[in-house]
mmCIF file with all atom_site columns, C-alpha atoms and ligand atoms in Angstrom:
data_model
loop_
_atom_site.group_PDB
_atom_site.id
_atom_site.type_symbol
_atom_site.label_atom_id
_atom_site.label_alt_id
_atom_site.label_comp_id
_atom_site.label_asym_id
_atom_site.label_entity_id
_atom_site.label_seq_id
_atom_site.pdbx_PDB_ins_code
_atom_site.Cartn_x
_atom_site.Cartn_y
_atom_site.Cartn_z
_atom_site.occupancy
_atom_site.B_iso_or_equiv
_atom_site.pdbx_formal_charge
_atom_site.auth_seq_id
_atom_site.auth_comp_id
_atom_site.auth_asym_id
_atom_site.auth_atom_id
_atom_site.pdbx_PDB_model_num
ATOM   1   C CA . MET A 1 1   ? 31.732 -59.046 -14.749 1.00 38.00 ? 1465 MET A CA 1
ATOM   2   C CA . PHE A 1 2   ? 34.403 -59.622 -12.146 1.00 43.00 ? 1466 PHE A CA 1
ATOM   3   C CA . THR A 1 3   ? 37.365 -61.781 -12.886 1.00 46.00 ? 1467 THR A CA 1
ATOM   4   C CA . PRO A 1 4   ? 37.228 -64.785 -10.569 1.00 45.00 ? 1468 PRO A CA 1
ATOM   5   C CA . PHE A 1 5   ? 40.839 -64.106 -9.673  1.00 43.00 ? 1469 PHE A CA 1
ATOM   6   C CA . GLY A 1 6   ? 40.080 -60.538 -8.634  1.00 44.00 ? 1470 GLY A CA 1
ATOM   7   C CA . CYS A 1 7   ? 37.203 -61.667 -6.430  1.00 40.00 ? 1471 CYS A CA 1
ATOM   8   C CA . ILE A 1 8   ? 39.123 -64.519 -4.880  1.00 41.00 ? 1472 ILE A CA 1
ATOM   9   C CA . PHE A 1 9   ? 42.089 -62.282 -4.269  1.00 43.00 ? 1473 PHE A CA 1
ATOM   10  C CA . LEU A 1 10  ? 39.954 -59.676 -2.527  1.00 45.00 ? 1474 LEU A CA 1
ATOM   11  C CA . LEU A 1 11  ? 38.273 -62.299 -0.355  1.00 44.00 ? 1475 LEU A CA 1
ATOM   12  C CA . PHE A 1 12  ? 41.670 -63.755 0.433   1.00 44.00 ? 1476 PHE A CA 1
ATOM   13  C CA . ALA A 1 13  ? 42.982 -60.301 1.228   1.00 46.00 ? 1477 ALA A CA 1
ATOM   14  C CA . LEU A 1 14  ? 40.021 -59.650 3.506   1.00 45.00 ? 1478 LEU A CA 1
ATOM   15  C CA . ALA A 1 15  ? 40.421 -62.997 5.261   1.00 44.00 ? 1479 ALA A CA 1
ATOM   16  C CA . ALA A 1 16  ? 44.148 -62.450 5.573   1.00 46.00 ? 1480 ALA A CA 1
ATOM   17  C CA . THR A 1 17  ? 43.520 -58.971 6.937   1.00 46.00 ? 1481 THR A CA 1
ATOM   18  C CA . LEU A 1 18  ? 41.157 -60.335 9.556   1.00 43.00 ? 1482 LEU A CA 1
ATOM   19  C CA . ALA A 1 19  ? 43.532 -63.159 10.386  1.00 44.00 ? 1483 ALA A CA 1
ATOM   20  C CA . GLY A 1 20  ? 46.316 -60.595 10.519  1.00 43.00 ? 1484 GLY A CA 1
ATOM   21  C CA . ALA A 1 21  ? 44.589 -58.935 13.455  1.00 43.00 ? 1485 ALA A CA 1
ATOM   22  C CA . ALA A 1 22  ? 45.971 -61.787 15.573  1.00 39.00 ? 1486 ALA A CA 1
ATOM   23  C CA . PRO A 1 23  ? 49.576 -61.380 16.702  1.00 38.00 ? 1487 PRO A CA 1
ATOM   24  C CA . SER A 1 24  ? 51.901 -62.567 13.984  1.00 39.00 ? 1488 SER A CA 1
ATOM   25  C CA . ARG A 1 25  ? 55.655 -62.282 13.768  1.00 36.00 ? 1489 ARG A CA 1
ATOM   26  C CA . LEU A 1 26  ? 55.521 -62.363 10.011  1.00 39.00 ? 1490 LEU A CA 1
ATOM   27  C CA . PHE A 1 27  ? 53.409 -59.236 9.684   1.00 42.00 ? 1491 PHE A CA 1
ATOM   28  C CA . ALA A 1 28  ? 54.414 -57.715 12.980  1.00 41.00 ? 1492 ALA A CA 1
ATOM   29  C CA . ARG A 1 29  ? 55.114 -54.291 11.526  1.00 47.00 ? 1493 ARG A CA 1
ATOM   30  C CA . GLN A 1 30  ? 51.733 -53.994 9.841   1.00 45.00 ? 1494 GLN A CA 1
ATOM   31  C CA . THR A 1 31  ? 49.586 -55.761 12.399  1.00 46.00 ? 1495 THR A CA 1
ATOM   32  C CA . GLY A 1 32  ? 50.975 -53.528 15.105  1.00 46.00 ? 1496 GLY A CA 1
ATOM   33  C CA . ASP A 1 33  ? 49.043 -50.710 13.460  1.00 75.00 ? 1497 ASP A CA 1
ATOM   34  C CA . LEU A 1 34  ? 45.375 -50.972 14.328  1.00 83.00 ? 1498 LEU A CA 1
ATOM   35  C CA . GLN A 1 35  ? 44.407 -47.981 12.168  1.00 84.00 ? 1499 GLN A CA 1
ATOM   36  C CA . CYS A 1 36  ? 46.043 -49.588 9.165   1.00 83.00 ? 1500 CYS A CA 1
ATOM   37  C CA . ASN A 1 37  ? 44.150 -52.848 9.693   1.00 82.00 ? 1501 ASN A CA 1
ATOM   38  C CA . ILE A 1 38  ? 40.839 -51.047 10.041  1.00 86.00 ? 1502 ILE A CA 1
ATOM   39  C CA . ALA A 1 39  ? 41.481 -49.085 6.843   1.00 87.00 ? 1503 ALA A CA 1
ATOM   40  C CA . ARG A 1 40  ? 42.382 -52.250 4.926   1.00 84.00 ? 1504 ARG A CA 1
ATOM   41  C CA . VAL A 1 41  ? 39.222 -54.042 6.035   1.00 87.00 ? 1505 VAL A CA 1
ATOM   42  C CA . LYS A 1 42  ? 37.179 -50.956 5.176   1.00 90.00 ? 1506 LYS A CA 1
ATOM   43  C CA . ILE A 1 43  ? 38.449 -50.444 1.656   1.00 90.00 ? 1507 ILE A CA 1
ATOM   44  C CA . VAL A 1 44  ? 38.098 -54.107 0.700   1.00 89.00 ? 1508 VAL A CA 1
ATOM   45  C CA . GLY A 1 45  ? 34.656 -54.239 2.317   1.00 93.00 ? 1509 GLY A CA 1
ATOM   46  C CA . SER A 1 46  ? 33.397 -50.997 0.747   1.00 94.00 ? 1510 SER A CA 1
ATOM   47  C CA . ILE A 1 47  ? 34.482 -52.006 -2.715  1.00 94.00 ? 1511 ILE A CA 1
ATOM   48  C CA . LEU A 1 48  ? 32.881 -55.450 -2.420  1.00 94.00 ? 1512 LEU A CA 1
ATOM   49  C CA . GLN A 1 49  ? 29.664 -53.791 -1.227  1.00 96.00 ? 1513 GLN A CA 1
ATOM   50  C CA . ALA A 1 50  ? 29.766 -51.249 -4.062  1.00 97.00 ? 1514 ALA A CA 1
ATOM   51  C CA . ALA A 1 51  ? 30.293 -54.080 -6.547  1.00 96.00 ? 1515 ALA A CA 1
ATOM   52  C CA . GLN A 1 52  ? 27.247 -55.886 -5.134  1.00 96.00 ? 1516 GLN A CA 1
ATOM   53  C CA . THR A 1 53  ? 25.111 -52.745 -5.400  1.00 97.00 ? 1517 THR A CA 1
ATOM   54  C CA . ALA A 1 54  ? 26.326 -52.173 -8.965  1.00 97.00 ? 1518 ALA A CA 1
ATOM   55  C CA . ARG A 1 55  ? 25.306 -55.739 -9.862  1.00 96.00 ? 1519 ARG A CA 1
ATOM   56  C CA . ASN A 1 56  ? 21.854 -55.070 -8.461  1.00 95.00 ? 1520 ASN A CA 1
ATOM   57  C CA . LEU A 1 57  ? 21.593 -51.823 -10.438 1.00 95.00 ? 1521 LEU A CA 1
ATOM   58  C CA . THR A 1 58  ? 22.753 -53.582 -13.586 1.00 94.00 ? 1522 THR A CA 1
ATOM   59  C CA . GLN A 1 59  ? 19.721 -55.860 -13.296 1.00 92.00 ? 1523 GLN A CA 1
ATOM   60  C CA . GLU A 1 60  ? 17.386 -52.978 -12.512 1.00 92.00 ? 1524 GLU A CA 1
ATOM   61  C CA . LEU A 1 61  ? 18.657 -50.969 -15.496 1.00 91.00 ? 1525 LEU A CA 1
ATOM   62  C CA . SER A 1 62  ? 18.775 -53.864 -17.951 1.00 85.00 ? 1526 SER A CA 1
ATOM   63  C CA . CYS A 1 63  ? 15.794 -52.391 -19.819 1.00 74.00 ? 1527 CYS A CA 1
ATOM   64  C CA . GLY A 1 64  ? 18.365 -50.246 -21.621 1.00 67.00 ? 1528 GLY A CA 1
ATOM   65  C CA . CYS A 1 65  ? 16.432 -47.113 -20.659 1.00 70.00 ? 1529 CYS A CA 1
ATOM   66  C CA . GLY A 1 66  ? 18.335 -44.272 -22.304 1.00 82.00 ? 1530 GLY A CA 1
ATOM   67  C CA . ASN A 1 67  ? 22.022 -44.346 -21.451 1.00 89.00 ? 1531 ASN A CA 1
ATOM   68  C CA . SER A 1 68  ? 21.495 -46.061 -18.111 1.00 92.00 ? 1532 SER A CA 1
ATOM   69  C CA . SER A 1 69  ? 22.719 -49.520 -19.025 1.00 90.00 ? 1533 SER A CA 1
ATOM   70  C CA . SER A 1 70  ? 25.826 -48.067 -20.662 1.00 93.00 ? 1534 SER A CA 1
ATOM   71  C CA . LEU A 1 71  ? 26.404 -45.832 -17.625 1.00 95.00 ? 1535 LEU A CA 1
ATOM   72  C CA . ILE A 1 72  ? 26.051 -48.689 -15.124 1.00 95.00 ? 1536 ILE A CA 1
ATOM   73  C CA . ALA A 1 73  ? 28.434 -50.748 -17.264 1.00 95.00 ? 1537 ALA A CA 1
ATOM   74  C CA . ASN A 1 74  ? 30.904 -47.871 -16.905 1.00 96.00 ? 1538 ASN A CA 1
ATOM   75  C CA . VAL A 1 75  ? 30.272 -47.769 -13.151 1.00 97.00 ? 1539 VAL A CA 1
ATOM   76  C CA . THR A 1 76  ? 31.147 -51.460 -12.981 1.00 97.00 ? 1540 THR A CA 1
ATOM   77  C CA . SER A 1 77  ? 34.283 -51.030 -15.056 1.00 97.00 ? 1541 SER A CA 1
ATOM   78  C CA . GLY A 1 78  ? 35.367 -48.188 -12.747 1.00 97.00 ? 1542 GLY A CA 1
ATOM   79  C CA . ILE A 1 79  ? 34.825 -50.441 -9.723  1.00 97.00 ? 1543 ILE A CA 1
ATOM   80  C CA . ILE A 1 80  ? 36.836 -53.253 -11.333 1.00 96.00 ? 1544 ILE A CA 1
ATOM   81  C CA . THR A 1 81  ? 39.659 -50.801 -12.099 1.00 96.00 ? 1545 THR A CA 1
ATOM   82  C CA . ALA A 1 82  ? 39.688 -49.680 -8.454  1.00 96.00 ? 1546 ALA A CA 1
ATOM   83  C CA . GLU A 1 83  ? 39.365 -53.274 -7.199  1.00 94.00 ? 1547 GLU A CA 1
ATOM   84  C CA . ASP A 1 84  ? 42.399 -54.452 -9.171  1.00 94.00 ? 1548 ASP A CA 1
ATOM   85  C CA . ALA A 1 85  ? 44.463 -51.537 -7.871  1.00 93.00 ? 1549 ALA A CA 1
ATOM   86  C CA . VAL A 1 86  ? 43.331 -52.146 -4.270  1.00 91.00 ? 1550 VAL A CA 1
ATOM   87  C CA . ALA A 1 87  ? 44.433 -55.765 -4.626  1.00 90.00 ? 1551 ALA A CA 1
ATOM   88  C CA . GLU A 1 88  ? 47.822 -54.484 -5.753  1.00 90.00 ? 1552 GLU A CA 1
ATOM   89  C CA . ILE A 1 89  ? 48.072 -52.040 -2.832  1.00 85.00 ? 1553 ILE A CA 1
ATOM   90  C CA . VAL A 1 90  ? 46.985 -54.623 -0.257  1.00 83.00 ? 1554 VAL A CA 1
ATOM   91  C CA . GLY A 1 91  ? 49.494 -57.059 -1.751  1.00 86.00 ? 1555 GLY A CA 1
ATOM   92  C CA . ALA A 1 92  ? 52.262 -54.474 -1.438  1.00 85.00 ? 1556 ALA A CA 1
ATOM   93  C CA . ILE A 1 93  ? 51.361 -53.809 2.194   1.00 78.00 ? 1557 ILE A CA 1
ATOM   94  C CA . PHE A 1 94  ? 51.495 -57.531 3.008   1.00 78.00 ? 1558 PHE A CA 1
ATOM   95  C CA . THR A 1 95  ? 55.023 -57.734 1.699   1.00 83.00 ? 1559 THR A CA 1
ATOM   96  C CA . GLY A 1 96  ? 56.034 -54.569 3.535   1.00 79.00 ? 1560 GLY A CA 1
ATOM   97  C CA . GLN A 1 97  ? 56.504 -52.510 0.380   1.00 81.00 ? 1561 GLN A CA 1
ATOM   98  C CA . ALA A 1 98  ? 55.177 -49.043 -0.379  1.00 78.00 ? 1562 ALA A CA 1
ATOM   99  C CA . ALA A 1 99  ? 52.022 -49.045 -2.482  1.00 78.00 ? 1563 ALA A CA 1
ATOM   100 C CA . PRO A 1 100 ? 53.006 -48.268 -6.091  1.00 85.00 ? 1564 PRO A CA 1
ATOM   101 C CA . ALA A 1 101 ? 52.045 -44.743 -7.169  1.00 87.00 ? 1565 ALA A CA 1
ATOM   102 C CA . SER A 1 102 ? 50.364 -46.119 -10.299 1.00 92.00 ? 1566 SER A CA 1
ATOM   103 C CA . ALA A 1 103 ? 48.031 -48.245 -8.165  1.00 91.00 ? 1567 ALA A CA 1
ATOM   104 C CA . ARG A 1 104 ? 47.149 -45.251 -5.995  1.00 87.00 ? 1568 ARG A CA 1
ATOM   105 C CA . THR A 1 105 ? 46.250 -43.241 -9.098  1.00 91.00 ? 1569 THR A CA 1
ATOM   106 C CA . GLN A 1 106 ? 44.273 -46.177 -10.474 1.00 94.00 ? 1570 GLN A CA 1
ATOM   107 C CA . VAL A 1 107 ? 42.092 -46.442 -7.347  1.00 93.00 ? 1571 VAL A CA 1
ATOM   108 C CA . GLY A 1 108 ? 41.245 -42.744 -7.622  1.00 93.00 ? 1572 GLY A CA 1
ATOM   109 C CA . ASP A 1 109 ? 40.566 -42.943 -11.355 1.00 96.00 ? 1573 ASP A CA 1
ATOM   110 C CA . GLY A 1 110 ? 38.352 -46.025 -11.007 1.00 97.00 ? 1574 GLY A CA 1
ATOM   111 C CA . LEU A 1 111 ? 36.328 -44.576 -8.147  1.00 96.00 ? 1575 LEU A CA 1
ATOM   112 C CA . THR A 1 112 ? 35.974 -41.253 -9.978  1.00 96.00 ? 1576 THR A CA 1
ATOM   113 C CA . LEU A 1 113 ? 34.723 -42.944 -13.145 1.00 97.00 ? 1577 LEU A CA 1
ATOM   114 C CA . ALA A 1 114 ? 32.261 -44.991 -11.082 1.00 97.00 ? 1578 ALA A CA 1
ATOM   115 C CA . LEU A 1 115 ? 31.025 -41.957 -9.156  1.00 97.00 ? 1579 LEU A CA 1
ATOM   116 C CA . GLU A 1 116 ? 30.656 -39.744 -12.233 1.00 97.00 ? 1580 GLU A CA 1
ATOM   117 C CA . SER A 1 117 ? 28.920 -42.447 -14.250 1.00 97.00 ? 1581 SER A CA 1
ATOM   118 C CA . ALA A 1 118 ? 26.569 -43.212 -11.343 1.00 97.00 ? 1582 ALA A CA 1
ATOM   119 C CA . GLY A 1 119 ? 25.871 -39.479 -11.020 1.00 96.00 ? 1583 GLY A CA 1
ATOM   120 C CA . ASN A 1 120 ? 24.772 -39.374 -14.674 1.00 95.00 ? 1584 ASN A CA 1
ATOM   121 C CA . ILE A 1 121 ? 22.179 -42.099 -14.270 1.00 94.00 ? 1585 ILE A CA 1
ATOM   122 C CA . THR A 1 122 ? 18.704 -40.633 -14.140 1.00 92.00 ? 1586 THR A CA 1
ATOM   123 C CA . SER A 1 123 ? 15.725 -42.670 -13.026 1.00 90.00 ? 1587 SER A CA 1
ATOM   124 C CA . THR A 1 124 ? 12.301 -42.158 -11.536 1.00 90.00 ? 1588 THR A CA 1
ATOM   125 C CA . ASP A 1 125 ? 12.273 -45.709 -10.147 1.00 91.00 ? 1589 ASP A CA 1
ATOM   126 C CA . PRO A 1 126 ? 12.605 -45.450 -6.335  1.00 94.00 ? 1590 PRO A CA 1
ATOM   127 C CA . ALA A 1 127 ? 14.416 -48.809 -6.182  1.00 94.00 ? 1591 ALA A CA 1
ATOM   128 C CA . VAL A 1 128 ? 17.015 -47.448 -8.619  1.00 94.00 ? 1592 VAL A CA 1
ATOM   129 C CA . THR A 1 129 ? 17.434 -44.061 -6.923  1.00 95.00 ? 1593 THR A CA 1
ATOM   130 C CA . SER A 1 130 ? 17.739 -45.756 -3.534  1.00 97.00 ? 1594 SER A CA 1
ATOM   131 C CA . ASN A 1 131 ? 20.402 -48.111 -4.861  1.00 96.00 ? 1595 ASN A CA 1
ATOM   132 C CA . LEU A 1 132 ? 22.194 -45.194 -6.523  1.00 97.00 ? 1596 LEU A CA 1
ATOM   133 C CA . ALA A 1 133 ? 22.330 -43.356 -3.191  1.00 97.00 ? 1597 ALA A CA 1
ATOM   134 C CA . THR A 1 134 ? 23.669 -46.511 -1.516  1.00 97.00 ? 1598 THR A CA 1
ATOM   135 C CA . LEU A 1 135 ? 26.249 -46.974 -4.261  1.00 97.00 ? 1599 LEU A CA 1
ATOM   136 C CA . THR A 1 136 ? 27.407 -43.370 -4.019  1.00 97.00 ? 1600 THR A CA 1
ATOM   137 C CA . SER A 1 137 ? 27.957 -43.610 -0.268  1.00 96.00 ? 1601 SER A CA 1
ATOM   138 C CA . GLN A 1 138 ? 29.803 -46.936 -0.662  1.00 96.00 ? 1602 GLN A CA 1
ATOM   139 C CA . LEU A 1 139 ? 32.094 -45.440 -3.325  1.00 96.00 ? 1603 LEU A CA 1
ATOM   140 C CA . ILE A 1 140 ? 32.791 -42.405 -1.143  1.00 95.00 ? 1604 ILE A CA 1
ATOM   141 C CA . ALA A 1 141 ? 33.494 -44.709 1.823   1.00 95.00 ? 1605 ALA A CA 1
ATOM   142 C CA . ALA A 1 142 ? 35.910 -46.696 -0.353  1.00 94.00 ? 1606 ALA A CA 1
ATOM   143 C CA . GLY A 1 143 ? 37.669 -43.483 -1.370  1.00 92.00 ? 1607 GLY A CA 1
ATOM   144 C CA . GLN A 1 144 ? 38.014 -42.379 2.248   1.00 92.00 ? 1608 GLN A CA 1
ATOM   145 C CA . ALA A 1 145 ? 39.268 -45.816 3.311   1.00 91.00 ? 1609 ALA A CA 1
ATOM   146 C CA . GLY A 1 146 ? 41.750 -45.640 0.433   1.00 87.00 ? 1610 GLY A CA 1
ATOM   147 C CA . ASP A 1 147 ? 43.068 -42.348 1.779   1.00 87.00 ? 1611 ASP A CA 1
ATOM   148 C CA . ASP A 1 148 ? 43.270 -43.901 5.249   1.00 88.00 ? 1612 ASP A CA 1
ATOM   149 C CA . VAL A 1 149 ? 45.231 -46.892 3.926   1.00 84.00 ? 1613 VAL A CA 1
ATOM   150 C CA . LEU A 1 150 ? 47.797 -44.605 2.315   1.00 79.00 ? 1614 LEU A CA 1
ATOM   151 C CA . GLN A 1 151 ? 48.006 -42.487 5.452   1.00 83.00 ? 1615 GLN A CA 1
ATOM   152 C CA . ASP A 1 152 ? 48.037 -45.258 8.076   1.00 84.00 ? 1616 ASP A CA 1
ATOM   153 C CA . CYS A 1 153 ? 49.851 -48.133 6.380   1.00 79.00 ? 1617 CYS A CA 1
ATOM   154 C CA . ASN A 1 154 ? 53.166 -46.524 5.480   1.00 68.00 ? 1618 ASN A CA 1
HETATM 155 C C1 . LIG B 2 .   ? 23.208 -40.491 -24.150 1.00 66.44 ? 509  LIG B C1 1
HETATM 156 O O1 . LIG B 2 .   ? 24.452 -39.801 -24.041 1.00 66.44 ? 509  LIG B O1 1
HETATM 157 C C2 . LIG B 2 .   ? 24.737 -38.979 -25.173 1.00 66.44 ? 509  LIG B C2 1
HETATM 158 C C3 . LIG B 2 .   ? 26.145 -38.428 -24.979 1.00 66.44 ? 509  LIG B C3 1
HETATM 159 O O2 . LIG B 2 .   ? 26.419 -38.138 -23.645 1.00 66.44 ? 509  LIG B O2 1
HETATM 160 C C4 . LIG B 2 .   ? 23.681 -37.879 -25.273 1.00 66.44 ? 509  LIG B C4 1
HETATM 161 O O3 . LIG B 2 .   ? 23.946 -37.079 -26.397 1.00 66.44 ? 509  LIG B O3 1
HETATM 162 C C5 . LIG B 2 .   ? 22.303 -38.542 -25.413 1.00 66.44 ? 509  LIG B C5 1
HETATM 163 O O4 . LIG B 2 .   ? 21.319 -37.548 -25.398 1.00 66.44 ? 509  LIG B O4 1
HETATM 164 C C6 . LIG B 2 .   ? 22.067 -39.510 -24.271 1.00 66.44 ? 509  LIG B C6 1
HETATM 165 N N1 . LIG B 2 .   ? 20.832 -40.235 -24.522 1.00 66.44 ? 509  LIG B N1 1
HETATM 166 C C7 . LIG B 2 .   ? 19.894 -40.366 -23.586 1.00 66.44 ? 509  LIG B C7 1
HETATM 167 C C8 . LIG B 2 .   ? 18.686 -41.140 -23.993 1.00 66.44 ? 509  LIG B C8 1
HETATM 168 O O5 . LIG B 2 .   ? 20.004 -39.896 -22.456 1.00 66.44 ? 509  LIG B O5 1
HETATM 169 C C1 . LIG B 2 .   ? 30.960 -45.475 -21.203 1.00 66.44 ? 510  LIG B C1 1
HETATM 170 O O1 . LIG B 2 .   ? 32.344 -45.517 -21.441 1.00 66.44 ? 510  LIG B O1 1
HETATM 171 C C2 . LIG B 2 .   ? 32.663 -45.601 -22.812 1.00 66.44 ? 510  LIG B C2 1
HETATM 172 C C3 . LIG B 2 .   ? 34.180 -45.806 -22.917 1.00 66.44 ? 510  LIG B C3 1
HETATM 173 O O2 . LIG B 2 .   ? 34.858 -44.823 -22.167 1.00 66.44 ? 510  LIG B O2 1
HETATM 174 C C4 . LIG B 2 .   ? 32.196 -44.335 -23.512 1.00 66.44 ? 510  LIG B C4 1
HETATM 175 O O3 . LIG B 2 .   ? 32.484 -44.402 -24.889 1.00 66.44 ? 510  LIG B O3 1
HETATM 176 C C5 . LIG B 2 .   ? 30.679 -44.201 -23.323 1.00 66.44 ? 510  LIG B C5 1
HETATM 177 O O4 . LIG B 2 .   ? 30.239 -42.966 -23.860 1.00 66.44 ? 510  LIG B O4 1
HETATM 178 C C6 . LIG B 2 .   ? 30.322 -44.258 -21.860 1.00 66.44 ? 510  LIG B C6 1
HETATM 179 N N1 . LIG B 2 .   ? 28.866 -44.295 -21.728 1.00 66.44 ? 510  LIG B N1 1
HETATM 180 C C7 . LIG B 2 .   ? 28.184 -43.251 -21.303 1.00 66.44 ? 510  LIG B C7 1
HETATM 181 C C8 . LIG B 2 .   ? 26.698 -43.411 -21.331 1.00 66.44 ? 510  LIG B C8 1
HETATM 182 O O5 . LIG B 2 .   ? 28.704 -42.222 -20.845 1.00 66.44 ? 510  LIG B O5 1
HETATM 183 C C1 . LIG B 2 .   ? 28.189 -37.142 -17.430 1.00 66.44 ? 511  LIG B C1 1
HETATM 184 O O1 . LIG B 2 .   ? 27.370 -36.252 -18.187 1.00 66.44 ? 511  LIG B O1 1
HETATM 185 C C2 . LIG B 2 .   ? 28.041 -35.075 -18.598 1.00 66.44 ? 511  LIG B C2 1
HETATM 186 C C3 . LIG B 2 .   ? 27.020 -34.183 -19.281 1.00 66.44 ? 511  LIG B C3 1
HETATM 187 O O2 . LIG B 2 .   ? 26.294 -34.917 -20.247 1.00 66.44 ? 511  LIG B O2 1
HETATM 188 C C4 . LIG B 2 .   ? 29.204 -35.444 -19.506 1.00 66.44 ? 511  LIG B C4 1
HETATM 189 O O3 . LIG B 2 .   ? 29.922 -34.297 -19.877 1.00 66.44 ? 511  LIG B O3 1
HETATM 190 C C5 . LIG B 2 .   ? 30.134 -36.382 -18.770 1.00 66.44 ? 511  LIG B C5 1
HETATM 191 O O4 . LIG B 2 .   ? 31.158 -36.830 -19.630 1.00 66.44 ? 511  LIG B O4 1
HETATM 192 C C6 . LIG B 2 .   ? 29.388 -37.582 -18.242 1.00 66.44 ? 511  LIG B C6 1
HETATM 193 N N1 . LIG B 2 .   ? 30.307 -38.391 -17.455 1.00 66.44 ? 511  LIG B N1 1
HETATM 194 C C7 . LIG B 2 .   ? 30.292 -39.718 -17.458 1.00 66.44 ? 511  LIG B C7 1
HETATM 195 C C8 . LIG B 2 .   ? 31.329 -40.391 -16.634 1.00 66.44 ? 511  LIG B C8 1
HETATM 196 O O5 . LIG B 2 .   ? 29.470 -40.381 -18.076 1.00 66.44 ? 511  LIG B O5 1
HETATM 197 C C1 . LIG B 2 .   ? 18.347 -54.847 -5.060  1.00 66.44 ? 512  LIG B C1 1
HETATM 198 O O1 . LIG B 2 .   ? 17.808 -53.613 -4.617  1.00 66.44 ? 512  LIG B O1 1
HETATM 199 C C2 . LIG B 2 .   ? 16.434 -53.645 -4.288  1.00 66.44 ? 512  LIG B C2 1
HETATM 200 C C3 . LIG B 2 .   ? 15.970 -52.246 -3.951  1.00 66.44 ? 512  LIG B C3 1
HETATM 201 O O2 . LIG B 2 .   ? 16.803 -51.632 -3.008  1.00 66.44 ? 512  LIG B O2 1
HETATM 202 C C4 . LIG B 2 .   ? 16.230 -54.614 -3.130  1.00 66.44 ? 512  LIG B C4 1
HETATM 203 O O3 . LIG B 2 .   ? 14.857 -54.691 -2.827  1.00 66.44 ? 512  LIG B O3 1
HETATM 204 C C5 . LIG B 2 .   ? 16.754 -55.975 -3.534  1.00 66.44 ? 512  LIG B C5 1
HETATM 205 O O4 . LIG B 2 .   ? 16.671 -56.843 -2.431  1.00 66.44 ? 512  LIG B O4 1
HETATM 206 C C6 . LIG B 2 .   ? 18.204 -55.887 -3.972  1.00 66.44 ? 512  LIG B C6 1
HETATM 207 N N1 . LIG B 2 .   ? 18.633 -57.175 -4.468  1.00 66.44 ? 512  LIG B N1 1
HETATM 208 C C7 . LIG B 2 .   ? 19.815 -57.681 -4.176  1.00 66.44 ? 512  LIG B C7 1
HETATM 209 C C8 . LIG B 2 .   ? 20.132 -59.004 -4.810  1.00 66.44 ? 512  LIG B C8 1
HETATM 210 O O5 . LIG B 2 .   ? 20.613 -57.103 -3.447  1.00 66.44 ? 512  LIG B O5 1
#
């Protein structure tokens, strides 16, 4: 489950990022950097999409087939770990500070846990395997956007 605060913060961050695309004196330094804005929108968007796919998979795997429901629970906890750290990084960028190293590590750890757990889910259900492929590409996209944020927003 996602903490309401985490979700609201991410939506706020996304909205603020989009709003930030307009000229603003307050965030002039950041908004001047188009690459940085694109990366911020991408990482927030990819993680929200991955979270949605994980929710769908949680329902599909609720039969408790083998280790699948435990694995998808671990996927979700990895996504939440990454989500919290992204919120921290986006928050730091808004206030013009460097993203804390601990948050950077946490994004990587969360995404890695999610990817590895997802990779261990086995299923013959085409709906599940299709969602797993979607989830994997969303997690990889989030990881790449995370790298872009660190590269473009400093
Ligand atoms: C669940 O995972 C454990 C440890 O990884 C493994 O020993 C066991 O065989 C798995 N069970 C199923 C049903 O896959
Ligand atoms: C999920 O994570 C927990 C805590 O790290 C671990 O004990 C458990 O074995 C994991 N489940 C599977 C199926 O790997
Ligand atoms: C995935 O499965 C392998 C082999 O059973 C195991 O060593 C590894 O810990 C598992 N990883 C996760 C994240 O469940
Ligand atoms: C969940 O995934 C299945 C298979 O891809 C899809 O048909 C269904 O619409 C999805 N449901 C939601 C709520 O996204």
